[in-house]
mmCIF file of C-alpha atoms in Angstrom:
data_model
loop_
_atom_site.group_PDB
_atom_site.id
_atom_site.type_symbol
_atom_site.label_atom_id
_atom_site.label_comp_id
_atom_site.label_asym_id
_atom_site.label_seq_id
_atom_site.Cartn_x
_atom_site.Cartn_y
_atom_site.Cartn_z
ATOM 1 C CA MET A 1 153.040 332.523 85.369
ATOM 2 C CA ILE A 2 151.896 335.482 87.456
ATOM 3 C CA SER A 3 154.105 336.078 90.493
ATOM 4 C CA CYS A 4 152.234 336.087 93.822
ATOM 5 C CA PRO A 5 154.946 335.833 96.485
ATOM 6 C CA THR A 6 152.660 336.632 99.424
ATOM 7 C CA PRO A 7 149.242 335.388 100.565
ATOM 8 C CA ALA A 8 147.866 338.915 100.121
ATOM 9 C CA SER A 9 149.040 339.169 96.518
ATOM 10 C CA LEU A 10 147.602 335.735 95.724
ATOM 11 C CA TYR A 11 144.259 336.718 97.223
ATOM 12 C CA GLU A 12 144.071 339.974 95.267
ATOM 13 C CA ARG A 13 145.071 338.333 91.999
ATOM 14 C CA CYS A 14 142.562 335.497 92.325
ATOM 15 C CA LEU A 15 139.711 337.880 93.125
ATOM 16 C CA ASP A 16 140.672 339.934 90.084
ATOM 17 C CA LEU A 17 140.745 336.877 87.826
ATOM 18 C CA SER A 18 137.411 335.678 89.165
ATOM 19 C CA SER A 19 135.827 339.073 88.494
ATOM 20 C CA LYS A 20 136.976 338.796 84.874
ATOM 21 C CA GLY A 21 135.299 335.430 84.356
ATOM 22 C CA ALA A 22 138.051 332.967 85.145
ATOM 23 C CA VAL A 23 136.868 329.588 86.410
ATOM 24 C CA GLY A 24 140.147 328.370 87.840
ATOM 25 C CA VAL A 25 143.791 328.956 88.712
ATOM 26 C CA LEU A 26 146.954 326.859 88.788
ATOM 27 C CA LEU A 27 149.213 327.399 91.801
ATOM 28 C CA SER A 28 152.885 326.549 91.455
ATOM 29 C CA GLY A 29 156.329 327.451 92.738
ATOM 30 C CA GLY A 30 159.808 326.200 93.530
ATOM 31 C CA PHE A 31 160.365 323.067 95.589
ATOM 32 C CA ASN A 32 162.064 323.030 98.988
ATOM 33 C CA ALA A 33 164.778 320.587 100.072
ATOM 34 C CA GLU A 34 162.120 317.949 100.752
ATOM 35 C CA GLY A 35 160.878 318.133 97.171
ATOM 36 C CA TYR A 36 157.558 319.936 97.576
ATOM 37 C CA VAL A 37 156.148 323.429 97.111
ATOM 38 C CA PRO A 38 155.873 325.016 100.596
ATOM 39 C CA PHE A 39 152.206 326.004 100.504
ATOM 40 C CA GLU A 40 151.883 326.203 104.289
ATOM 41 C CA PRO A 41 151.777 330.042 104.526
ATOM 42 C CA PHE A 42 149.094 330.158 101.826
ATOM 43 C CA LEU A 43 146.593 327.621 103.175
ATOM 44 C CA ASP A 44 144.286 330.089 104.931
ATOM 45 C CA THR A 45 144.321 332.332 101.874
ATOM 46 C CA ILE A 46 143.538 329.445 99.534
ATOM 47 C CA GLU A 47 140.551 328.559 101.709
ATOM 48 C CA LYS A 48 139.406 332.174 101.654
ATOM 49 C CA ILE A 49 139.752 332.341 97.860
ATOM 50 C CA LYS A 50 137.765 329.141 97.463
ATOM 51 C CA GLU A 51 134.964 330.368 99.711
ATOM 52 C CA GLN A 52 134.674 333.782 98.074
ATOM 53 C CA THR A 53 135.166 332.914 94.405
ATOM 54 C CA GLY A 54 134.445 329.238 93.853
ATOM 55 C CA LEU A 55 137.468 329.076 91.544
ATOM 56 C CA PHE A 56 138.662 325.605 90.553
ATOM 57 C CA ILE A 57 142.068 325.403 92.224
ATOM 58 C CA SER A 58 144.842 323.247 90.795
ATOM 59 C CA ALA A 59 148.304 323.003 92.335
ATOM 60 C CA HIS A 60 151.718 321.639 91.473
ATOM 61 C CA THR A 61 152.486 319.950 94.758
ATOM 62 C CA GLY A 62 155.638 317.880 94.709
ATOM 63 C CA LEU A 63 156.351 315.313 97.425
ATOM 64 C CA VAL A 64 153.959 316.632 100.033
ATOM 65 C CA PRO A 65 153.707 314.865 103.398
ATOM 66 C CA GLU A 66 150.287 313.538 104.314
ATOM 67 C CA TRP A 67 149.481 316.339 106.746
ATOM 68 C CA LEU A 68 149.993 318.936 104.015
ATOM 69 C CA ALA A 69 148.002 316.946 101.455
ATOM 70 C CA LYS A 70 145.161 316.837 103.978
ATOM 71 C CA GLU A 71 145.418 320.562 104.736
ATOM 72 C CA MET A 72 145.446 321.439 101.038
ATOM 73 C CA GLY A 73 142.353 319.348 100.451
ATOM 74 C CA SER A 74 140.603 320.955 103.412
ATOM 75 C CA ALA A 75 141.554 324.414 102.131
ATOM 76 C CA GLY A 76 139.808 323.755 98.837
ATOM 77 C CA VAL A 77 142.462 322.550 96.406
ATOM 78 C CA ASP A 78 140.542 320.611 93.757
ATOM 79 C CA LEU A 79 143.347 319.082 91.731
ATOM 80 C CA ALA A 80 146.966 318.107 92.305
ATOM 81 C CA ASP A 81 149.353 317.994 89.352
ATOM 82 C CA PHE A 82 151.970 315.478 90.448
ATOM 83 C CA ASP A 83 155.295 314.786 88.728
ATOM 84 C CA LEU A 84 155.743 311.034 89.048
ATOM 85 C CA ILE A 85 159.207 309.457 88.741
ATOM 86 C CA GLY A 86 159.833 305.729 88.600
ATOM 87 C CA ASP A 87 163.588 305.411 89.152
ATOM 88 C CA ASP A 88 165.665 306.150 92.256
ATOM 89 C CA SER A 89 168.788 307.180 90.342
ATOM 90 C CA THR A 90 166.803 309.727 88.317
ATOM 91 C CA ILE A 91 165.458 311.302 91.489
ATOM 92 C CA LYS A 92 168.958 311.653 92.913
ATOM 93 C CA SER A 93 170.947 312.636 89.817
ATOM 94 C CA VAL A 94 168.389 314.832 88.037
ATOM 95 C CA LEU A 95 166.375 316.380 90.874
ATOM 96 C CA GLY A 96 169.211 316.320 93.383
ATOM 97 C CA ILE A 97 167.085 315.259 96.350
ATOM 98 C CA GLU A 98 167.535 312.305 98.683
ATOM 99 C CA LYS A 99 164.192 310.679 97.957
ATOM 100 C CA THR A 100 163.077 307.383 96.452
ATOM 101 C CA VAL A 101 160.392 305.993 94.182
ATOM 102 C CA GLU A 102 158.635 304.792 97.314
ATOM 103 C CA ASP A 103 158.469 308.398 98.537
ATOM 104 C CA TYR A 104 156.750 309.362 95.287
ATOM 105 C CA ARG A 105 154.367 306.449 95.632
ATOM 106 C CA SER A 106 153.479 307.473 99.186
ATOM 107 C CA SER A 107 152.916 311.125 98.323
ATOM 108 C CA LEU A 108 150.771 310.162 95.346
ATOM 109 C CA GLY A 109 148.628 308.086 97.680
ATOM 110 C CA PHE A 110 148.329 310.920 100.208
ATOM 111 C CA LEU A 111 147.118 313.284 97.509
ATOM 112 C CA ALA A 112 144.628 310.763 96.130
ATOM 113 C CA LYS A 113 143.244 310.302 99.634
ATOM 114 C CA HIS A 114 142.700 313.987 100.378
ATOM 115 C CA ILE A 115 142.284 315.854 97.067
ATOM 116 C CA PRO A 116 139.418 315.174 94.607
ATOM 117 C CA TYR A 117 141.516 314.984 91.436
ATOM 118 C CA VAL A 118 145.136 313.870 91.150
ATOM 119 C CA VAL A 119 146.850 313.937 87.757
ATOM 120 C CA PRO A 120 150.169 312.099 87.405
ATOM 121 C CA HIS A 121 152.665 313.779 85.065
ATOM 122 C CA ILE A 122 155.331 311.517 83.570
ATOM 123 C CA CYS A 123 158.303 313.092 81.792
ATOM 124 C CA VAL A 124 159.651 310.904 78.990
ATOM 125 C CA GLY A 125 163.447 310.970 78.875
ATOM 126 C CA LEU A 126 163.886 312.739 82.204
ATOM 127 C CA HIS A 127 167.032 310.689 82.888
ATOM 128 C CA PHE A 128 169.305 312.787 80.670
ATOM 129 C CA GLY A 129 167.303 312.028 77.552
ATOM 130 C CA ARG A 130 166.903 308.275 77.883
ATOM 131 C CA LEU A 131 164.119 306.039 79.108
ATOM 132 C CA LEU A 132 164.500 304.937 82.704
ATOM 133 C CA GLY A 133 161.586 304.463 85.077
ATOM 134 C CA GLU A 134 158.769 305.706 82.840
ATOM 135 C CA PHE A 135 157.014 302.337 82.719
ATOM 136 C CA ARG A 136 157.360 301.941 86.476
ATOM 137 C CA ALA A 137 155.801 305.386 86.845
ATOM 138 C CA LEU A 138 152.839 304.229 84.752
ATOM 139 C CA GLU A 139 152.391 301.282 87.104
ATOM 140 C CA LEU A 140 152.395 303.605 90.104
ATOM 141 C CA ALA A 141 149.869 305.889 88.416
ATOM 142 C CA SER A 142 147.518 302.944 87.923
ATOM 143 C CA GLU A 143 147.333 302.450 91.691
ATOM 144 C CA ILE A 144 145.225 305.598 92.170
ATOM 145 C CA ASP A 145 142.847 305.191 89.202
ATOM 146 C CA PRO A 146 143.459 308.715 87.795
ATOM 147 C CA HIS A 147 140.861 310.554 85.712
ATOM 148 C CA LEU A 148 143.590 311.783 83.366
ATOM 149 C CA LEU A 149 147.293 311.289 82.663
ATOM 150 C CA VAL A 150 149.775 313.864 81.352
ATOM 151 C CA LEU A 151 152.863 312.928 79.352
ATOM 152 C CA LEU A 152 155.758 315.362 79.085
ATOM 153 C CA VAL A 153 159.011 315.215 77.116
ATOM 154 C CA LEU A 154 162.381 316.393 78.391
ATOM 155 C CA SER A 155 163.304 319.693 76.756
ATOM 156 C CA PRO A 156 166.701 321.434 76.689
ATOM 157 C CA THR A 157 166.319 324.589 78.777
ATOM 158 C CA SER A 158 168.577 327.597 78.336
ATOM 159 C CA GLY A 159 170.610 328.525 81.392
ATOM 160 C CA THR A 160 170.380 325.079 83.010
ATOM 161 C CA ASP A 161 172.582 321.978 83.128
ATOM 162 C CA PHE A 162 170.231 320.501 80.537
ATOM 163 C CA GLU A 163 170.811 323.321 78.055
ATOM 164 C CA LYS A 164 172.750 321.174 75.564
ATOM 165 C CA LEU A 165 170.971 317.921 76.274
ATOM 166 C CA VAL A 166 169.456 316.062 73.341
ATOM 167 C CA PRO A 167 165.730 315.297 73.840
ATOM 168 C CA PRO A 168 164.710 311.630 73.801
ATOM 169 C CA PRO A 169 164.006 310.148 70.361
ATOM 170 C CA ILE A 170 160.401 310.369 69.249
ATOM 171 C CA ASN A 171 160.190 306.584 69.189
ATOM 172 C CA ALA A 172 160.914 306.569 72.930
ATOM 173 C CA PHE A 173 157.916 308.818 73.496
ATOM 174 C CA LYS A 174 155.821 306.535 71.290
ATOM 175 C CA LYS A 175 156.685 303.503 73.416
ATOM 176 C CA VAL A 176 155.552 305.245 76.586
ATOM 177 C CA ALA A 177 152.436 306.779 75.019
ATOM 178 C CA VAL A 178 151.274 303.474 73.528
ATOM 179 C CA LYS A 179 151.877 301.673 76.825
ATOM 180 C CA ALA A 180 149.932 304.385 78.631
ATOM 181 C CA ARG A 181 147.020 304.073 76.215
ATOM 182 C CA LEU A 182 146.913 300.295 76.703
ATOM 183 C CA MET A 183 147.076 300.615 80.486
ATOM 184 C CA PHE A 184 144.506 303.421 80.659
ATOM 185 C CA PRO A 185 141.976 302.761 77.873
ATOM 186 C CA ASN A 186 139.155 304.769 79.438
ATOM 187 C CA ILE A 187 140.769 308.063 80.429
ATOM 188 C CA ASP A 188 142.119 311.069 78.574
ATOM 189 C CA ILE A 189 145.863 311.218 78.016
ATOM 190 C CA ALA A 190 147.414 314.615 77.384
ATOM 191 C CA LEU A 191 150.646 315.776 75.802
ATOM 192 C CA GLY A 192 151.511 318.572 78.194
ATOM 193 C CA CYS A 193 153.275 321.893 77.942
ATOM 194 C CA MET A 194 156.808 320.711 78.721
ATOM 195 C CA ARG A 195 158.044 319.304 75.421
ATOM 196 C CA PRO A 196 160.384 320.359 72.576
ATOM 197 C CA ARG A 197 158.790 323.183 70.570
ATOM 198 C CA PHE A 198 161.109 323.501 67.612
ATOM 199 C CA HIS A 199 163.056 320.528 66.271
ATOM 200 C CA GLY A 200 160.668 317.634 65.657
ATOM 201 C CA ARG A 201 157.613 319.396 67.059
ATOM 202 C CA HIS A 202 155.169 318.236 64.381
ATOM 203 C CA GLU A 203 156.528 314.695 64.373
ATOM 204 C CA LEU A 204 156.123 314.442 68.142
ATOM 205 C CA GLU A 205 152.566 315.759 68.076
ATOM 206 C CA PHE A 206 151.626 313.501 65.166
ATOM 207 C CA ILE A 207 153.042 310.442 66.960
ATOM 208 C CA ALA A 208 151.029 311.490 70.006
ATOM 209 C CA LEU A 209 147.845 311.447 67.924
ATOM 210 C CA GLN A 210 148.705 308.039 66.471
ATOM 211 C CA SER A 211 149.436 306.681 69.942
ATOM 212 C CA GLY A 212 146.028 307.596 71.327
ATOM 213 C CA VAL A 213 146.700 310.916 73.034
ATOM 214 C CA ASP A 214 143.438 312.862 73.445
ATOM 215 C CA ARG A 215 144.676 316.303 74.450
ATOM 216 C CA ILE A 216 147.613 318.391 73.227
ATOM 217 C CA GLU A 217 148.557 321.695 74.809
ATOM 218 C CA LEU A 218 148.859 324.360 72.078
ATOM 219 C CA PRO A 219 149.261 322.032 69.082
ATOM 220 C CA GLY A 220 150.639 323.311 65.793
ATOM 221 C CA GLU A 221 148.376 323.974 62.814
ATOM 222 C CA ARG A 222 149.783 320.948 60.970
ATOM 223 C CA THR A 223 148.833 318.787 63.936
ATOM 224 C CA LEU A 224 145.272 320.110 63.869
ATOM 225 C CA GLU A 225 145.062 319.332 60.153
ATOM 226 C CA GLU A 226 146.325 315.792 60.755
ATOM 227 C CA ALA A 227 143.798 315.292 63.539
ATOM 228 C CA ARG A 228 140.938 316.291 61.258
ATOM 229 C CA LYS A 229 142.218 313.946 58.537
ATOM 230 C CA MET A 230 142.147 311.149 61.110
ATOM 231 C CA GLY A 231 138.465 311.886 61.718
ATOM 232 C CA MET A 232 138.954 313.549 65.071
ATOM 233 C CA ILE A 233 136.732 316.349 66.319
ATOM 234 C CA VAL A 234 138.992 319.229 67.314
ATOM 235 C CA LYS A 235 137.911 321.314 70.305
ATOM 236 C CA LYS A 236 139.719 324.392 71.583
ATOM 237 C CA LEU A 237 139.626 324.595 75.361
ATOM 238 C CA TYR A 238 140.897 327.465 77.498
ATOM 239 C CA ALA A 239 142.278 325.510 80.420
ATOM 240 C CA CYS A 240 145.250 323.563 81.684
ATOM 241 C CA CYS A 241 145.434 320.171 79.978
ATOM 242 C CA SER A 242 144.886 318.338 83.286
ATOM 243 C CA VAL A 243 141.551 319.935 84.187
ATOM 244 C CA PRO A 244 138.513 317.587 84.164
ATOM 245 C CA ASP A 245 135.969 317.722 81.342
ATOM 246 C CA SER A 246 133.234 318.926 83.673
ATOM 247 C CA VAL A 247 135.240 322.042 84.485
ATOM 248 C CA VAL A 248 136.658 322.618 81.012
ATOM 249 C CA LYS A 249 133.201 322.621 79.433
ATOM 250 C CA SER A 250 132.241 325.581 81.590
ATOM 251 C CA GLY A 251 135.515 327.366 80.862
ATOM 252 C CA PHE A 252 135.943 330.972 79.864
ATOM 253 C CA ASP A 253 137.360 332.612 76.756
ATOM 254 C CA PRO A 254 140.167 335.007 77.804
ATOM 255 C CA LYS A 255 139.581 337.065 74.642
ATOM 256 C CA ARG A 256 136.000 337.968 75.430
#
C-alpha cells in the first residue's frame, strides 16, 4: 500500500495515478476504537479526486455509522469492501472491540443503502483457526444482494499474536466455499489476497476452483494449469478482486 497520511498527499497521489492511466484506487487504513477507518478528514478530498479524475474509488470501511456511510457515498466512494463477522465472541476475542454481529449487520445495511457496490469479505477460520460464524456471515451477506463475495483464509502473520497460529484445514474452507456457491449461484466469488501463501497454497487454490470460486488473487502457475484442464477460460485482470466486471474490463496494464 502507498502511504497517504494527509488529504493533500492522497490528492497528489491519486492525480498522479490517474495521469498514468489508472482507473481506480483502494483506500484503506487502521481502524479506530469503534471499529472503522476514520475517513472523516478525507471526505472533501475524496470528492475532489472523484470530480477531477473519475477514478473508481473503493474503500475498506469497517463498522461505519450511517452518517459516515452516507457522506462517503456522497463524496464519490463507489465500492465498500466490508469484513463481515458472524459471531460475537470472535468480534470480542479476535478484534478486541465491544461490538456485536448486529452491529456488523447494521453497518452492512448502511453501506448498501448509500454506496453503489458493497462487497462482503468473510475470513474462514478467523476464530483462532476454527470455523465459528462463517455460515451466519453468509446469511447476513445475502440480505444485501451483493454483486460479488470475497472469501479469505486466516493466515499466520509475523509479529502478531497470530504468528504461530495454524491456519484452518482446507476442508473447512471447502465447506464455506461450497455453501457460498450454493447460496449465491449467480455472482462471482473470489478467493482474496489474505490467505496462506506457502504451506498448502496449491491445494487451497485447487479446492477453491472445485468449489466454484470464479476469481483468485495472484494464483500460482499450477492453479492456472488446473483451471485450464477444467475447461475454464483464464483471464488476467489488473484490479482488486472485488471490483465489478464493468470496471475491470476497462482496466489498465501497469506495465504499459
